[in-house]
PDB file of C-alpha atoms in Angstrom:
ATOM      1  CA  MET A   1     -43.082 -23.933   5.779  1.00  0.00           C
ATOM      2  CA  LYS A   2     -43.191 -20.413   7.222  1.00  0.00           C
ATOM      3  CA  HIS A   3     -39.468 -20.631   8.079  1.00  0.00           C
ATOM      4  CA  ALA A   4     -38.509 -21.497   4.470  1.00  0.00           C
ATOM      5  CA  MET A   5     -40.638 -18.624   3.129  1.00  0.00           C
ATOM      6  CA  PHE A   6     -39.000 -16.203   5.566  1.00  0.00           C
ATOM      7  CA  GLU A   7     -35.517 -17.347   4.411  1.00  0.00           C
ATOM      8  CA  ARG A   8     -36.416 -16.752   0.745  1.00  0.00           C
ATOM      9  CA  LEU A   9     -37.822 -13.288   1.510  1.00  0.00           C
ATOM     10  CA  SER A  10     -34.756 -12.449   3.633  1.00  0.00           C
ATOM     11  CA  ALA A  11     -32.433 -13.516   0.828  1.00  0.00           C
ATOM     12  CA  ARG A  12     -34.350 -11.379  -1.688  1.00  0.00           C
ATOM     13  CA  PHE A  13     -34.209  -8.370   0.660  1.00  0.00           C
ATOM     14  CA  ALA A  14     -30.446  -8.839   1.162  1.00  0.00           C
ATOM     15  CA  VAL A  15     -29.867  -9.019  -2.616  1.00  0.00           C
ATOM     16  CA  ALA A  16     -31.929  -5.842  -3.056  1.00  0.00           C
ATOM     17  CA  LEU A  17     -29.877  -4.026  -0.391  1.00  0.00           C
ATOM     18  CA  VAL A  18     -26.578  -5.114  -1.925  1.00  0.00           C
ATOM     19  CA  SER A  19     -27.771  -4.125  -5.402  1.00  0.00           C
ATOM     20  CA  ALA A  20     -28.858  -0.710  -4.118  1.00  0.00           C
ATOM     21  CA  GLY A  21     -25.448  -0.245  -2.489  1.00  0.00           C
ATOM     22  CA  PHE A  22     -23.662  -0.955  -5.767  1.00  0.00           C
ATOM     23  CA  ALA A  23     -25.984   1.394  -7.633  1.00  0.00           C
ATOM     24  CA  ALA A  24     -25.276   4.194  -5.148  1.00  0.00           C
ATOM     25  CA  SER A  25     -21.522   3.694  -5.339  1.00  0.00           C
ATOM     26  CA  ALA A  26     -21.596   3.550  -9.139  1.00  0.00           C
ATOM     27  CA  GLY A  27     -22.547   7.238  -9.186  1.00  0.00           C
ATOM     28  CA  ALA A  28     -19.794   8.233  -6.747  1.00  0.00           C
ATOM     29  CA  ALA A  29     -16.844  10.271  -8.006  1.00  0.00           C
ATOM     30  CA  PRO A  30     -13.879   8.141  -9.066  1.00  0.00           C
ATOM     31  CA  LEU A  31     -10.572   8.360  -7.246  1.00  0.00           C
ATOM     32  CA  VAL A  32      -7.723  10.311  -8.779  1.00  0.00           C
ATOM     33  CA  CYS A  33      -4.427   8.593  -7.933  1.00  0.00           C
ATOM     34  CA  THR A  34      -0.750   9.205  -8.495  1.00  0.00           C
ATOM     35  CA  ASP A  35       2.509   7.661  -7.304  1.00  0.00           C
ATOM     36  CA  ALA A  36       5.230   9.519  -5.427  1.00  0.00           C
ATOM     37  CA  VAL A  37       8.741   8.067  -5.460  1.00  0.00           C
ATOM     38  CA  SER A  38      11.809   8.904  -3.386  1.00  0.00           C
ATOM     39  CA  ALA A  39      15.213   9.499  -4.882  1.00  0.00           C
ATOM     40  CA  ASN A  40      17.333   6.391  -5.548  1.00  0.00           C
ATOM     41  CA  ILE A  41      19.148   6.361  -2.173  1.00  0.00           C
ATOM     42  CA  ALA A  42      22.551   4.728  -1.641  1.00  0.00           C
ATOM     43  CA  VAL A  43      22.596   2.387   1.365  1.00  0.00           C
ATOM     44  CA  PRO A  44      26.164   1.705   2.563  1.00  0.00           C
ATOM     45  CA  GLN A  45      27.181  -1.576   4.159  1.00  0.00           C
ATOM     46  CA  ASN A  46      26.015  -2.120   7.780  1.00  0.00           C
ATOM     47  CA  THR A  47      24.156   1.211   7.987  1.00  0.00           C
ATOM     48  CA  TRP A  48      20.455   1.757   8.736  1.00  0.00           C
ATOM     49  CA  VAL A  49      18.839   4.231   6.343  1.00  0.00           C
ATOM     50  CA  ASN A  50      15.291   5.694   6.339  1.00  0.00           C
ATOM     51  CA  ILE A  51      13.938   6.404   2.881  1.00  0.00           C
ATOM     52  CA  ASP A  52      10.682   8.411   2.654  1.00  0.00           C
ATOM     53  CA  ALA A  53       8.225   9.166  -0.133  1.00  0.00           C
ATOM     54  CA  ASN A  54       5.427  11.666   0.570  1.00  0.00           C
ATOM     55  CA  CYS A  55       2.092  12.407  -1.073  1.00  0.00           C
ATOM     56  CA  PRO A  56       1.414  15.829  -2.574  1.00  0.00           C
ATOM     57  CA  VAL A  57      -0.939  18.214  -0.742  1.00  0.00           C
ATOM     58  CA  GLY A  58      -4.568  17.174  -1.126  1.00  0.00           C
ATOM     59  CA  TYR A  59      -3.776  13.462  -1.581  1.00  0.00           C
ATOM     60  CA  SER A  60      -3.815  10.639   0.986  1.00  0.00           C
ATOM     61  CA  ALA A  61      -1.424   7.695   1.158  1.00  0.00           C
ATOM     62  CA  THR A  62      -3.218   4.438   0.346  1.00  0.00           C
ATOM     63  CA  GLY A  63      -0.272   2.029   0.105  1.00  0.00           C
ATOM     64  CA  GLY A  64       3.391   1.828  -0.699  1.00  0.00           C
ATOM     65  CA  GLY A  65       6.550  -0.211  -0.875  1.00  0.00           C
ATOM     66  CA  TYR A  66      10.171  -0.224  -1.976  1.00  0.00           C
ATOM     67  CA  VAL A  67      12.414  -1.327  -4.813  1.00  0.00           C
ATOM     68  CA  PHE A  68      16.083  -2.359  -4.788  1.00  0.00           C
ATOM     69  CA  ASN A  69      18.172  -1.785  -7.893  1.00  0.00           C
ATOM     70  CA  GLU A  70      18.521  -5.612  -7.942  1.00  0.00           C
ATOM     71  CA  GLY A  71      14.721  -6.087  -7.854  1.00  0.00           C
ATOM     72  CA  SER A  72      12.197  -5.861  -5.013  1.00  0.00           C
ATOM     73  CA  GLY A  73      12.714  -9.268  -3.416  1.00  0.00           C
ATOM     74  CA  GLY A  74      15.143 -12.061  -2.764  1.00  0.00           C
ATOM     75  CA  VAL A  75      18.299 -10.002  -2.238  1.00  0.00           C
ATOM     76  CA  ILE A  76      20.671 -11.755   0.165  1.00  0.00           C
ATOM     77  CA  GLY A  77      22.055  -9.671   3.032  1.00  0.00           C
ATOM     78  CA  ILE A  78      19.461  -6.873   2.895  1.00  0.00           C
ATOM     79  CA  TRP A  79      16.741  -6.328   5.480  1.00  0.00           C
ATOM     80  CA  ALA A  80      13.956  -3.854   4.754  1.00  0.00           C
ATOM     81  CA  MET A  81      10.681  -2.906   6.393  1.00  0.00           C
ATOM     82  CA  SER A  82       8.168  -0.666   4.657  1.00  0.00           C
ATOM     83  CA  ILE A  83       5.364   1.050   6.603  1.00  0.00           C
ATOM     84  CA  PRO A  84       2.991   4.052   6.420  1.00  0.00           C
ATOM     85  CA  ASN A  85       4.590   7.290   7.599  1.00  0.00           C
ATOM     86  CA  GLY A  86       2.308  10.294   8.093  1.00  0.00           C
ATOM     87  CA  ASN A  87       0.977  11.109   4.626  1.00  0.00           C
ATOM     88  CA  GLY A  88       3.553   8.969   2.888  1.00  0.00           C
ATOM     89  CA  TRP A  89       5.573   5.785   3.142  1.00  0.00           C
ATOM     90  CA  ARG A  90       8.875   4.903   4.833  1.00  0.00           C
ATOM     91  CA  THR A  91      11.347   2.094   4.196  1.00  0.00           C
ATOM     92  CA  TRP A  92      13.962   1.213   6.807  1.00  0.00           C
ATOM     93  CA  VAL A  93      16.880  -0.578   5.193  1.00  0.00           C
ATOM     94  CA  VAL A  94      20.117  -2.148   6.349  1.00  0.00           C
ATOM     95  CA  GLN A  95      22.328  -4.146   4.035  1.00  0.00           C
ATOM     96  CA  HIS A  96      25.278  -6.345   4.919  1.00  0.00           C
ATOM     97  CA  ASN A  97      26.858  -6.750   1.491  1.00  0.00           C
ATOM     98  CA  PRO A  98      30.163  -5.141   0.504  1.00  0.00           C
ATOM     99  CA  GLY A  99      29.671  -1.849  -1.306  1.00  0.00           C
ATOM    100  CA  VAL A 100      26.487   0.128  -1.733  1.00  0.00           C
ATOM    101  CA  ARG A 101      22.945  -0.894  -2.711  1.00  0.00           C
ATOM    102  CA  HIS A 102      20.353   1.569  -3.991  1.00  0.00           C
ATOM    103  CA  VAL A 103      16.767   1.648  -2.715  1.00  0.00           C
ATOM    104  CA  GLN A 104      13.678   3.694  -3.586  1.00  0.00           C
ATOM    105  CA  THR A 105      10.444   4.036  -1.608  1.00  0.00           C
ATOM    106  CA  TYR A 106       7.160   4.640  -3.383  1.00  0.00           C
ATOM    107  CA  VAL A 107       3.682   5.597  -2.174  1.00  0.00           C
ATOM    108  CA  ARG A 108       0.307   5.455  -3.915  1.00  0.00           C
ATOM    109  CA  CYS A 109      -1.589   8.716  -3.300  1.00  0.00           C
ATOM    110  CA  CYS A 110      -5.318   9.188  -4.001  1.00  0.00           C
ATOM    111  CA  ARG A 111      -8.011  11.851  -3.664  1.00  0.00           C
ATOM    112  CA  THR A 112     -11.572  12.362  -4.805  1.00  0.00           C
ATOM    113  CA  PRO A 113     -11.989  15.016  -7.492  1.00  0.00           C
TER     114      PRO A 113
END
C-alpha cells in the first residue's frame, strides 16, 4: 500500500515539475528567425561544387538544406550532401548528367530578441 501511494505522489510531483517548466518557458523571449539562401549556382557535368549559405551577424544556423531547379529530391545522376558549415550551411554537389544543373543552399538562422 505504501508503494502505491509513493508512486501516485511521485507522479503528481513529476507533473508539477513539467508544468512549472512549461510555465517558465512560456515567458521566455520568442526566437526571431530568417532564411539565408545562396545564389542559384550552375553545376557542370562531372564537377564537384561547394555551395554555401551563411547567416547574418547576430544569428545562429539552426538547420539547412538544398534545392535543385528540378526539385529537391529524386534527380537521377546527381549526388548531394548538405551539412552545417560554421555559421551557415554547405552543400557539396556533383552531377553526372549532360549539361548544367542549378543548385541553391539555404540555411535557417535564428536569434533571441
